[in-house]
Tab-separated table of C-alpha atoms and ligand atoms in Angstrom:
chain	number	residue	atom	x	y	z
A	1	MET	CA	0.012	-0.097	-0.013
A	2	SER	CA	1.236	3.445	-0.767
A	3	GLN	CA	2.466	5.748	2.055
A	4	PRO	CA	1.874	9.505	1.532
A	5	ARG	CA	4.597	11.844	3.318
A	6	SER	CA	1.736	13.009	5.668
A	7	VAL	CA	-2.123	13.230	5.209
A	8	PRO	CA	-2.790	16.977	5.686
A	9	GLY	CA	-6.058	18.017	7.556
A	10	ALA	CA	-6.972	17.822	11.381
A	11	PRO	CA	-4.531	15.686	13.529
A	12	PRO	CA	-5.907	12.266	14.160
A	13	ALA	CA	-7.165	11.836	17.800
A	14	PRO	CA	-4.723	10.530	19.914
A	15	ASP	CA	-5.882	7.194	20.166
A	16	ALA	CA	-6.292	6.395	16.380
A	17	PRO	CA	-3.855	4.465	14.383
A	18	THR	CA	-1.740	6.867	12.239
A	19	LEU	CA	-0.815	4.816	8.917
A	20	PRO	CA	-2.098	6.545	5.753
A	21	ALA	CA	-4.356	3.707	5.073
A	22	HIS	CA	-6.084	4.196	8.415
A	23	ARG	CA	-6.453	7.739	8.191
A	24	PHE	CA	-7.646	7.623	4.643
A	25	TYR	CA	-10.236	4.861	5.763
A	26	GLU	CA	-11.423	7.153	8.807
A	27	LEU	CA	-11.555	10.116	6.707
A	28	MET	CA	-13.806	8.410	4.210
A	29	ARG	CA	-15.984	6.725	6.997
A	30	THR	CA	-16.498	10.173	8.444
A	31	ALA	CA	-17.601	11.697	5.226
A	32	ARG	CA	-20.130	8.941	4.573
A	33	LEU	CA	-21.738	9.281	8.207
A	34	LEU	CA	-21.782	13.022	7.761
A	35	ASP	CA	-23.209	12.623	4.282
A	36	ASP	CA	-25.985	10.376	5.700
A	37	GLU	CA	-26.791	13.065	8.363
A	38	ALA	CA	-26.880	15.772	5.984
A	39	VAL	CA	-29.582	14.014	3.867
A	40	ALA	CA	-31.437	13.233	7.161
A	41	LEU	CA	-31.126	17.131	7.929
A	42	GLN	CA	-32.639	17.835	4.481
A	43	ARG	CA	-35.716	15.543	4.943
A	44	GLN	CA	-36.116	17.079	8.410
A	45	GLY	CA	-36.509	20.783	7.046
A	46	VAL	CA	-33.038	21.756	8.456
A	47	PHE	CA	-31.571	22.056	5.135
A	48	PRO	CA	-33.198	23.379	2.135
A	49	ALA	CA	-31.277	21.138	-0.053
A	50	TYR	CA	-28.146	18.786	-0.088
A	51	VAL	CA	-26.014	17.056	-2.805
A	52	SER	CA	-24.487	13.963	-1.479
A	53	LEU	CA	-21.014	12.476	-2.540
A	54	ARG	CA	-21.844	8.987	-1.749
A	55	GLY	CA	-19.530	6.829	-3.758
A	56	GLN	CA	-17.059	9.324	-4.281
A	57	GLU	CA	-15.227	9.189	-1.018
A	58	ALA	CA	-12.013	7.834	-2.531
A	59	ALA	CA	-11.615	10.270	-5.472
A	60	GLN	CA	-12.417	13.509	-2.886
A	61	VAL	CA	-10.128	11.981	0.302
A	62	GLY	CA	-7.143	10.788	-2.186
A	63	SER	CA	-7.290	13.900	-4.110
A	64	ALA	CA	-7.112	16.246	-1.337
A	65	ALA	CA	-4.809	14.452	0.548
A	66	ALA	CA	-2.279	14.997	-2.024
A	67	LEU	CA	-2.150	18.968	-1.513
A	68	ASP	CA	0.370	21.061	0.434
A	69	ARG	CA	-1.756	22.849	2.902
A	70	GLU	CA	0.995	25.450	3.314
A	71	ARG	CA	0.898	26.347	-0.411
A	72	ASP	CA	-1.721	24.584	-2.357
A	73	PHE	CA	-5.281	25.662	-2.484
A	74	ALA	CA	-8.429	23.458	-3.885
A	75	PHE	CA	-11.363	25.092	-5.714
A	76	PRO	CA	-14.417	22.804	-5.348
A	77	THR	CA	-17.868	22.413	-6.560
A	78	TYR	CA	-20.880	21.978	-4.661
A	79	ARG	CA	-20.121	18.144	-4.088
A	80	GLU	CA	-16.740	18.135	-2.107
A	81	MET	CA	-17.761	17.630	1.065
A	82	ALA	CA	-15.025	14.620	1.784
A	83	ALA	CA	-12.353	17.006	0.345
A	84	ALA	CA	-13.305	19.587	2.879
A	85	LEU	CA	-12.837	17.236	5.730
A	86	THR	CA	-9.712	15.845	4.386
A	87	LEU	CA	-8.267	19.566	4.218
A	88	GLY	CA	-9.366	19.922	7.991
A	89	VAL	CA	-12.039	22.827	6.909
A	90	ASP	CA	-14.351	23.741	9.451
A	91	MET	CA	-17.064	21.217	8.795
A	92	VAL	CA	-19.927	23.326	10.609
A	93	GLY	CA	-19.068	26.263	8.737
A	94	TYR	CA	-19.039	23.935	5.357
A	95	MET	CA	-22.470	22.425	6.132
A	96	ALA	CA	-23.915	26.224	6.910
A	97	SER	CA	-23.843	26.649	3.153
A	98	HIS	CA	-26.042	23.602	2.988
A	99	ARG	CA	-28.296	25.174	5.538
A	100	ALA	CA	-28.265	28.162	3.170
A	101	LEU	CA	-27.051	30.458	6.296
A	102	TRP	CA	-24.265	31.962	3.900
A	103	HIS	CA	-23.200	31.689	0.365
A	104	GLY	CA	-20.415	29.153	0.106
A	105	GLY	CA	-20.316	28.316	3.757
A	106	THR	CA	-18.885	30.209	6.820
A	107	TYR	CA	-15.517	28.928	6.814
A	108	ASP	CA	-12.543	30.977	6.183
A	109	PRO	CA	-11.299	29.939	2.656
A	110	ILE	CA	-7.905	31.186	2.674
A	111	ALA	CA	-6.665	29.680	5.856
A	112	SER	CA	-8.738	26.254	5.082
A	113	ARG	CA	-7.021	26.544	1.470
A	114	PHE	CA	-10.417	25.749	0.218
A	115	GLY	CA	-12.570	27.827	-1.832
A	116	SER	CA	-16.300	28.511	-1.247
A	117	VAL	CA	-18.922	25.958	-2.178
A	118	ASN	CA	-19.445	26.884	-5.979
A	119	ALA	CA	-22.721	25.905	-7.522
A	120	VAL	CA	-21.961	27.293	-10.934
A	121	VAL	CA	-21.126	24.009	-13.052
A	122	GLY	CA	-17.416	24.436	-14.384
A	123	GLY	CA	-17.060	27.828	-12.237
A	124	PRO	CA	-14.182	26.732	-10.075
A	125	VAL	CA	-11.873	26.031	-13.064
A	126	PRO	CA	-11.216	29.121	-14.493
A	127	HIS	CA	-10.731	30.450	-10.700
A	128	ALA	CA	-8.311	27.963	-10.178
A	129	VAL	CA	-6.336	28.827	-13.356
A	130	GLY	CA	-6.401	32.461	-12.200
A	131	TRP	CA	-5.154	31.540	-8.898
A	132	ALA	CA	-2.203	29.322	-10.173
A	133	ILE	CA	-1.030	31.865	-12.597
A	134	GLY	CA	-1.021	34.654	-9.684
A	135	GLU	CA	0.777	31.937	-7.375
A	136	ARG	CA	3.760	31.266	-10.097
A	137	LEU	CA	4.082	35.168	-10.699
A	138	ARG	CA	4.624	35.193	-6.932
A	139	GLY	CA	6.952	32.471	-6.607
A	140	SER	CA	5.084	30.958	-3.920
A	141	GLY	CA	5.372	27.336	-5.208
A	142	GLY	CA	1.592	27.005	-4.640
A	143	CYS	CA	-0.478	24.590	-6.945
A	144	ALA	CA	-4.107	24.714	-7.575
A	145	LEU	CA	-6.623	21.803	-7.786
A	146	ALA	CA	-9.696	22.272	-9.855
A	147	TYR	CA	-12.559	20.306	-9.134
A	148	PHE	CA	-15.247	19.668	-11.768
A	149	GLY	CA	-17.665	17.068	-13.176
A	150	ASP	CA	-17.943	14.841	-16.482
A	151	GLY	CA	-20.898	17.344	-17.137
A	152	ALA	CA	-18.805	20.407	-16.217
A	153	SER	CA	-16.252	19.149	-18.886
A	154	SER	CA	-18.569	20.034	-21.727
A	155	GLU	CA	-18.584	23.570	-20.721
A	156	GLY	CA	-16.829	25.793	-22.683
A	157	ASP	CA	-15.005	27.769	-19.464
A	158	VAL	CA	-13.720	24.449	-18.747
A	159	HIS	CA	-12.122	24.404	-22.240
A	160	GLU	CA	-11.155	27.754	-22.306
A	161	SER	CA	-9.395	27.151	-18.883
A	162	MET	CA	-7.301	24.244	-19.996
A	163	ASN	CA	-6.077	25.873	-22.999
A	164	PHE	CA	-5.024	28.864	-21.120
A	165	ALA	CA	-3.380	26.908	-18.694
A	166	GLY	CA	-1.696	24.556	-21.287
A	167	VAL	CA	-0.416	27.751	-23.303
A	168	PHE	CA	1.032	29.477	-19.940
A	169	GLY	CA	2.036	26.294	-17.987
A	170	ALA	CA	-0.132	27.167	-15.079
A	171	PRO	CA	0.656	24.933	-11.926
A	172	VAL	CA	-2.962	23.486	-11.673
A	173	VAL	CA	-4.335	19.859	-11.465
A	174	PHE	CA	-7.617	19.485	-13.286
A	175	LEU	CA	-9.389	16.994	-11.042
A	176	CYS	CA	-12.414	15.409	-12.982
A	177	GLN	CA	-14.756	13.218	-10.569
A	178	ASN	CA	-16.220	11.316	-13.567
A	179	ASN	CA	-19.196	9.762	-11.759
A	180	GLN	CA	-20.810	9.084	-15.112
A	181	TRP	CA	-23.888	11.127	-14.492
A	182	ALA	CA	-24.717	15.079	-14.973
A	183	LEU	CA	-27.986	15.480	-13.394
A	184	SER	CA	-30.237	12.871	-15.330
A	185	VAL	CA	-27.608	12.816	-18.361
A	186	PRO	CA	-25.429	9.793	-18.717
A	187	LEU	CA	-21.993	10.004	-19.752
A	188	ASP	CA	-22.170	9.064	-23.397
A	189	ARG	CA	-24.595	11.858	-23.910
A	190	GLN	CA	-22.305	14.694	-22.452
A	191	VAL	CA	-18.568	13.524	-23.178
A	192	ALA	CA	-18.118	12.659	-27.032
A	193	GLY	CA	-15.410	9.849	-26.780
A	194	GLY	CA	-16.160	8.992	-23.498
A	195	SER	CA	-12.956	10.198	-21.885
A	196	VAL	CA	-12.174	13.532	-20.288
A	197	ALA	CA	-8.179	12.430	-19.846
A	198	ALA	CA	-8.186	12.184	-23.482
A	199	ARG	CA	-8.729	15.796	-23.999
A	200	ALA	CA	-5.513	16.365	-22.485
A	201	ALA	CA	-3.283	15.631	-25.501
A	202	GLY	CA	-5.238	18.642	-27.265
A	203	TYR	CA	-4.041	21.155	-24.710
A	204	GLY	CA	-0.346	19.897	-24.386
A	205	MET	CA	-0.568	18.330	-20.920
A	206	PRO	CA	-0.640	14.840	-19.726
A	207	GLY	CA	-3.668	13.228	-18.828
A	208	VAL	CA	-4.564	10.072	-16.727
A	209	ARG	CA	-7.673	8.124	-15.799
A	210	VAL	CA	-7.533	6.327	-12.649
A	211	ASP	CA	-9.785	4.092	-10.503
A	212	GLY	CA	-11.884	6.698	-8.770
A	213	ASN	CA	-13.077	4.306	-6.305
A	214	ASP	CA	-9.179	3.333	-5.190
A	215	VAL	CA	-8.190	5.978	-2.747
A	216	GLU	CA	-4.421	5.234	-2.950
A	217	ALA	CA	-4.699	5.348	-7.053
A	218	VAL	CA	-6.121	8.643	-6.896
A	219	TYR	CA	-3.859	9.968	-4.319
A	220	GLU	CA	-0.457	8.929	-6.200
A	221	ALA	CA	-2.061	10.206	-9.589
A	222	THR	CA	-2.792	13.580	-7.998
A	223	ALA	CA	0.578	13.855	-5.994
A	224	GLU	CA	2.562	13.075	-9.227
A	225	ALA	CA	0.354	15.703	-10.998
A	226	LEU	CA	1.204	18.118	-8.169
A	227	GLN	CA	4.862	17.361	-8.233
A	228	ARG	CA	5.022	17.847	-12.159
A	229	ALA	CA	3.198	21.420	-11.709
A	230	ARG	CA	5.692	22.470	-8.775
A	231	GLY	CA	8.497	21.629	-10.759
A	232	GLY	CA	7.626	23.647	-13.576
A	233	GLY	CA	6.054	21.070	-15.691
A	234	GLY	CA	2.694	22.698	-16.017
A	235	PRO	CA	-0.753	21.509	-15.782
A	236	SER	CA	-2.438	17.819	-15.948
A	237	ILE	CA	-5.787	16.282	-16.117
A	238	VAL	CA	-6.567	13.731	-13.676
A	239	GLU	CA	-9.886	11.908	-14.247
A	240	ALA	CA	-11.007	9.733	-11.469
A	241	PHE	CA	-13.610	7.454	-12.676
A	242	THR	CA	-16.055	6.865	-10.000
A	243	TYR	CA	-20.008	6.757	-9.726
A	244	ARG	CA	-22.343	8.941	-7.951
A	245	ALA	CA	-24.415	6.403	-5.865
A	246	ALA	CA	-27.042	8.826	-4.797
A	247	PRO	CA	-29.387	10.680	-6.876
A	248	HIS	CA	-28.000	14.143	-8.168
A	249	SER	CA	-29.296	16.146	-4.865
A	250	THR	CA	-32.412	15.738	-2.589
A	251	SER	CA	-34.578	16.932	-5.004
A	252	ASP	CA	-33.773	14.449	-7.782
A	253	ASP	CA	-35.418	10.800	-8.289
A	254	THR	CA	-32.993	8.482	-10.173
A	255	GLY	CA	-35.965	6.128	-10.834
A	256	ARG	CA	-36.963	8.452	-13.545
A	257	TYR	CA	-33.938	7.990	-15.511
A	258	ARG	CA	-31.467	5.074	-14.423
A	259	ASP	CA	-31.389	1.347	-14.185
A	260	PRO	CA	-31.349	0.183	-10.483
A	261	ALA	CA	-29.373	-2.732	-11.681
A	262	GLU	CA	-26.369	-0.279	-12.515
A	263	GLU	CA	-26.583	1.014	-9.111
A	264	ARG	CA	-26.598	-2.262	-7.432
A	265	GLN	CA	-23.438	-3.211	-9.619
A	266	TRP	CA	-21.567	-0.006	-8.466
A	267	ARG	CA	-22.502	-0.752	-4.931
A	268	ASP	CA	-20.013	-3.591	-4.930
A	269	GLN	CA	-17.210	-1.058	-5.885
A	270	ASP	CA	-17.881	0.997	-2.832
A	271	PRO	CA	-14.480	2.476	-2.089
A	272	ILE	CA	-15.163	2.580	1.516
A	273	ASP	CA	-15.730	-1.282	1.495
A	274	ARG	CA	-12.963	-1.722	-0.935
A	275	LEU	CA	-10.269	-0.273	1.209
A	276	GLY	CA	-11.525	-1.791	4.457
A	277	ALA	CA	-11.287	-5.557	2.774
A	278	ALA	CA	-7.771	-4.509	1.170
A	279	MET	CA	-6.650	-3.488	4.781
A	280	ARG	CA	-8.025	-6.798	6.379
A	281	THR	CA	-6.235	-8.975	3.733
A	282	ALA	CA	-2.706	-6.923	3.816
A	283	GLY	CA	-3.080	-7.299	7.954
A	284	LEU	CA	-3.341	-3.499	8.723
A	285	ALA	CA	-7.041	-3.501	10.277
A	286	ASP	CA	-9.134	-6.074	12.608
A	287	ASP	CA	-12.619	-5.589	14.197
A	288	ALA	CA	-10.932	-3.402	16.894
A	289	PHE	CA	-9.889	-0.855	14.385
A	290	PHE	CA	-13.264	-1.128	12.518
A	291	ALA	CA	-14.912	-0.533	15.801
A	292	SER	CA	-12.996	2.300	17.046
A	293	VAL	CA	-12.960	4.095	13.607
A	294	GLU	CA	-16.980	3.702	13.780
A	295	ASP	CA	-17.003	5.379	17.175
A	296	ARG	CA	-15.048	8.374	16.662
A	297	ALA	CA	-16.531	9.016	12.734
A	298	ARG	CA	-20.077	8.638	14.225
A	299	ALA	CA	-19.237	11.203	17.201
A	300	GLU	CA	-17.740	13.547	14.658
A	301	ALA	CA	-20.808	13.507	12.172
A	302	GLU	CA	-23.334	13.837	15.055
A	303	ARG	CA	-21.150	16.526	16.586
A	304	ILE	CA	-21.378	18.698	13.328
A	305	ARG	CA	-24.921	17.782	12.745
A	306	ASP	CA	-25.904	19.346	15.981
A	307	ALA	CA	-23.643	22.623	15.896
A	308	VAL	CA	-24.757	23.427	11.854
A	309	SER	CA	-28.547	23.004	13.198
A	310	ALA	CA	-28.473	25.203	16.521
A	311	ALA	CA	-25.917	27.813	14.304
A	312	PRO	CA	-27.516	30.976	14.820
A	313	GLU	CA	-28.879	32.661	11.520
A	314	PRO	CA	-27.247	35.897	10.465
A	315	ALA	CA	-28.484	39.196	10.301
A	316	PRO	CA	-30.721	39.180	7.129
A	317	SER	CA	-29.262	42.520	6.382
A	318	ASP	CA	-25.955	40.856	5.742
A	319	MET	CA	-27.220	39.875	2.009
A	320	PHE	CA	-26.562	43.574	1.158
A	321	GLU	CA	-23.093	43.311	2.087
A	322	HIS	CA	-19.888	42.011	0.427
A	323	VAL	CA	-21.634	42.469	-3.029
A	324	TYR	CA	-19.803	45.508	-4.116
A	325	ARG	CA	-16.972	47.192	-2.374
A	326	GLU	CA	-18.863	50.697	-2.900
A	327	PRO	CA	-22.583	49.615	-2.866
A	328	THR	CA	-24.284	50.854	-5.905
A	329	GLU	CA	-27.393	53.343	-5.849
A	330	GLU	CA	-29.649	50.476	-6.756
A	331	LEU	CA	-28.489	48.277	-4.039
A	332	ALA	CA	-28.488	51.072	-1.626
A	333	ARG	CA	-32.183	51.847	-2.710
A	334	GLN	CA	-33.244	47.877	-2.158
A	335	ARG	CA	-31.425	48.227	1.217
A	336	ARG	CA	-33.755	51.152	2.135
A	337	ALA	CA	-36.779	49.586	0.772
A	338	TRP	CA	-35.920	45.947	2.614
A	339	GLU	CA	-35.310	47.848	5.822
A	340	GLN	CA	-38.523	49.789	5.722
A	341	GLU	CA	-40.423	46.111	4.996
A	342	ALA	CA	-38.813	44.633	7.971
A	343	LEU	CA	-39.704	47.196	10.416
B	401	TPP	C1	-23.560	27.044	-15.539
B	401	TPP	C2	-24.472	26.092	-14.672
B	401	TPP	N1	-25.322	25.437	-15.430
B	401	TPP	C3	-26.193	24.755	-15.270
B	401	TPP	C4	-26.557	24.258	-14.102
B	401	TPP	C5	-27.245	23.322	-13.409
B	401	TPP	N2	-26.808	22.161	-12.994
B	401	TPP	C6	-26.563	22.102	-11.366
B	401	TPP	S1	-25.485	20.625	-11.535
B	401	TPP	C7	-25.648	20.025	-13.144
B	401	TPP	C8	-24.947	18.689	-13.388
B	401	TPP	C9	-23.412	18.700	-13.433
B	401	TPP	O1	-22.896	17.579	-13.597
B	401	TPP	P1	-21.455	17.275	-13.185
B	401	TPP	O2	-20.968	18.485	-13.884
B	401	TPP	O3	-21.127	15.571	-14.126
B	401	TPP	O4	-21.286	17.224	-11.740
B	401	TPP	P2	-21.995	16.075	-10.784
B	401	TPP	O5	-23.127	16.813	-10.388
B	401	TPP	O6	-22.180	14.611	-11.393
B	401	TPP	O7	-20.865	16.016	-9.446
B	401	TPP	C10	-25.990	20.761	-13.802
B	401	TPP	C11	-26.620	21.098	-15.291
B	401	TPP	C12	-25.517	24.884	-13.052
B	401	TPP	N3	-25.569	24.574	-11.536
B	401	TPP	N4	-24.596	25.832	-13.587
B	402	MG	MG1	-20.957	14.024	-13.039
């Protein structure tokens, strides 16, 4: 099993085993339990909506774990909860976005090295390239990790970003989680040729497709691409081939467009079960290990659930802040109108 230099994020509890495989497993299992809690919070009316990452834990933990938290920066979509957890983001602040307490969450993106939750499909990709070019100009050695989906790969913004990054050698890793669905649209209806990694050749950069349900394979491919970018070798595409095991969001119904047999088939490839089985076979984990992970992961998921549920609502007038540096006349007029109505 591969051995990362160190797995970033909050340090493991003092009683937790510290081999990288152990840490990967615990992060993935915590993400799964927190994901279940978030779906339940939506069903209870605490969250207006939630987007599950079920099935994509390995793609997210493996890629985020390869980042250097001192220098690098991740640009997430709306589905990167396990990447946030891996980077040690304040998860109550992360979940605040799903409770619609504040745009993009209430955590500090700069301190976390993890951008705001971004619901614009393809949106994080140009941001990542711009940031990466800036870091190169500063000589910081920082690399960007741009998260996007198979559906996003057909957006013009993503093409322009990749071409720009290729031409100017931006230190960025384009991390596509190909979960084979873009809402109700299957892969063969949105990616001509079926491969996002294959497009890399057209942008003059290396591209690789890895088993996105194998956390160590994703870690290694991302770490290699980051190392190349840091050494001046420019951008890369890493396509983590995985499966969106849940509906697109809590508002979606997969029964209307996909075959349950496909879901059953992919359940056998569950990334957490796979790592757990590999660890048992390698003699790295026993029943006591799994029981202790379960206790810690459940306690953490429940702590975050309770804290985000109890978090105070921000002042409604906050919605007028942070829009423009100097508010426009129109915004000021809307604020006055709102204040009169609110009285
Ligand atoms: C620019 C833009 N167009 C359309 C949408 C509506 N939309 C939200 S998610 C989604 C599908 C995205 O699929 P993919 O990129 O594969 O990501 P996944 O949801 O599978 O993680 C669409 C079309 C949007 N949010 N932003
Ligand atoms: Mg997708």
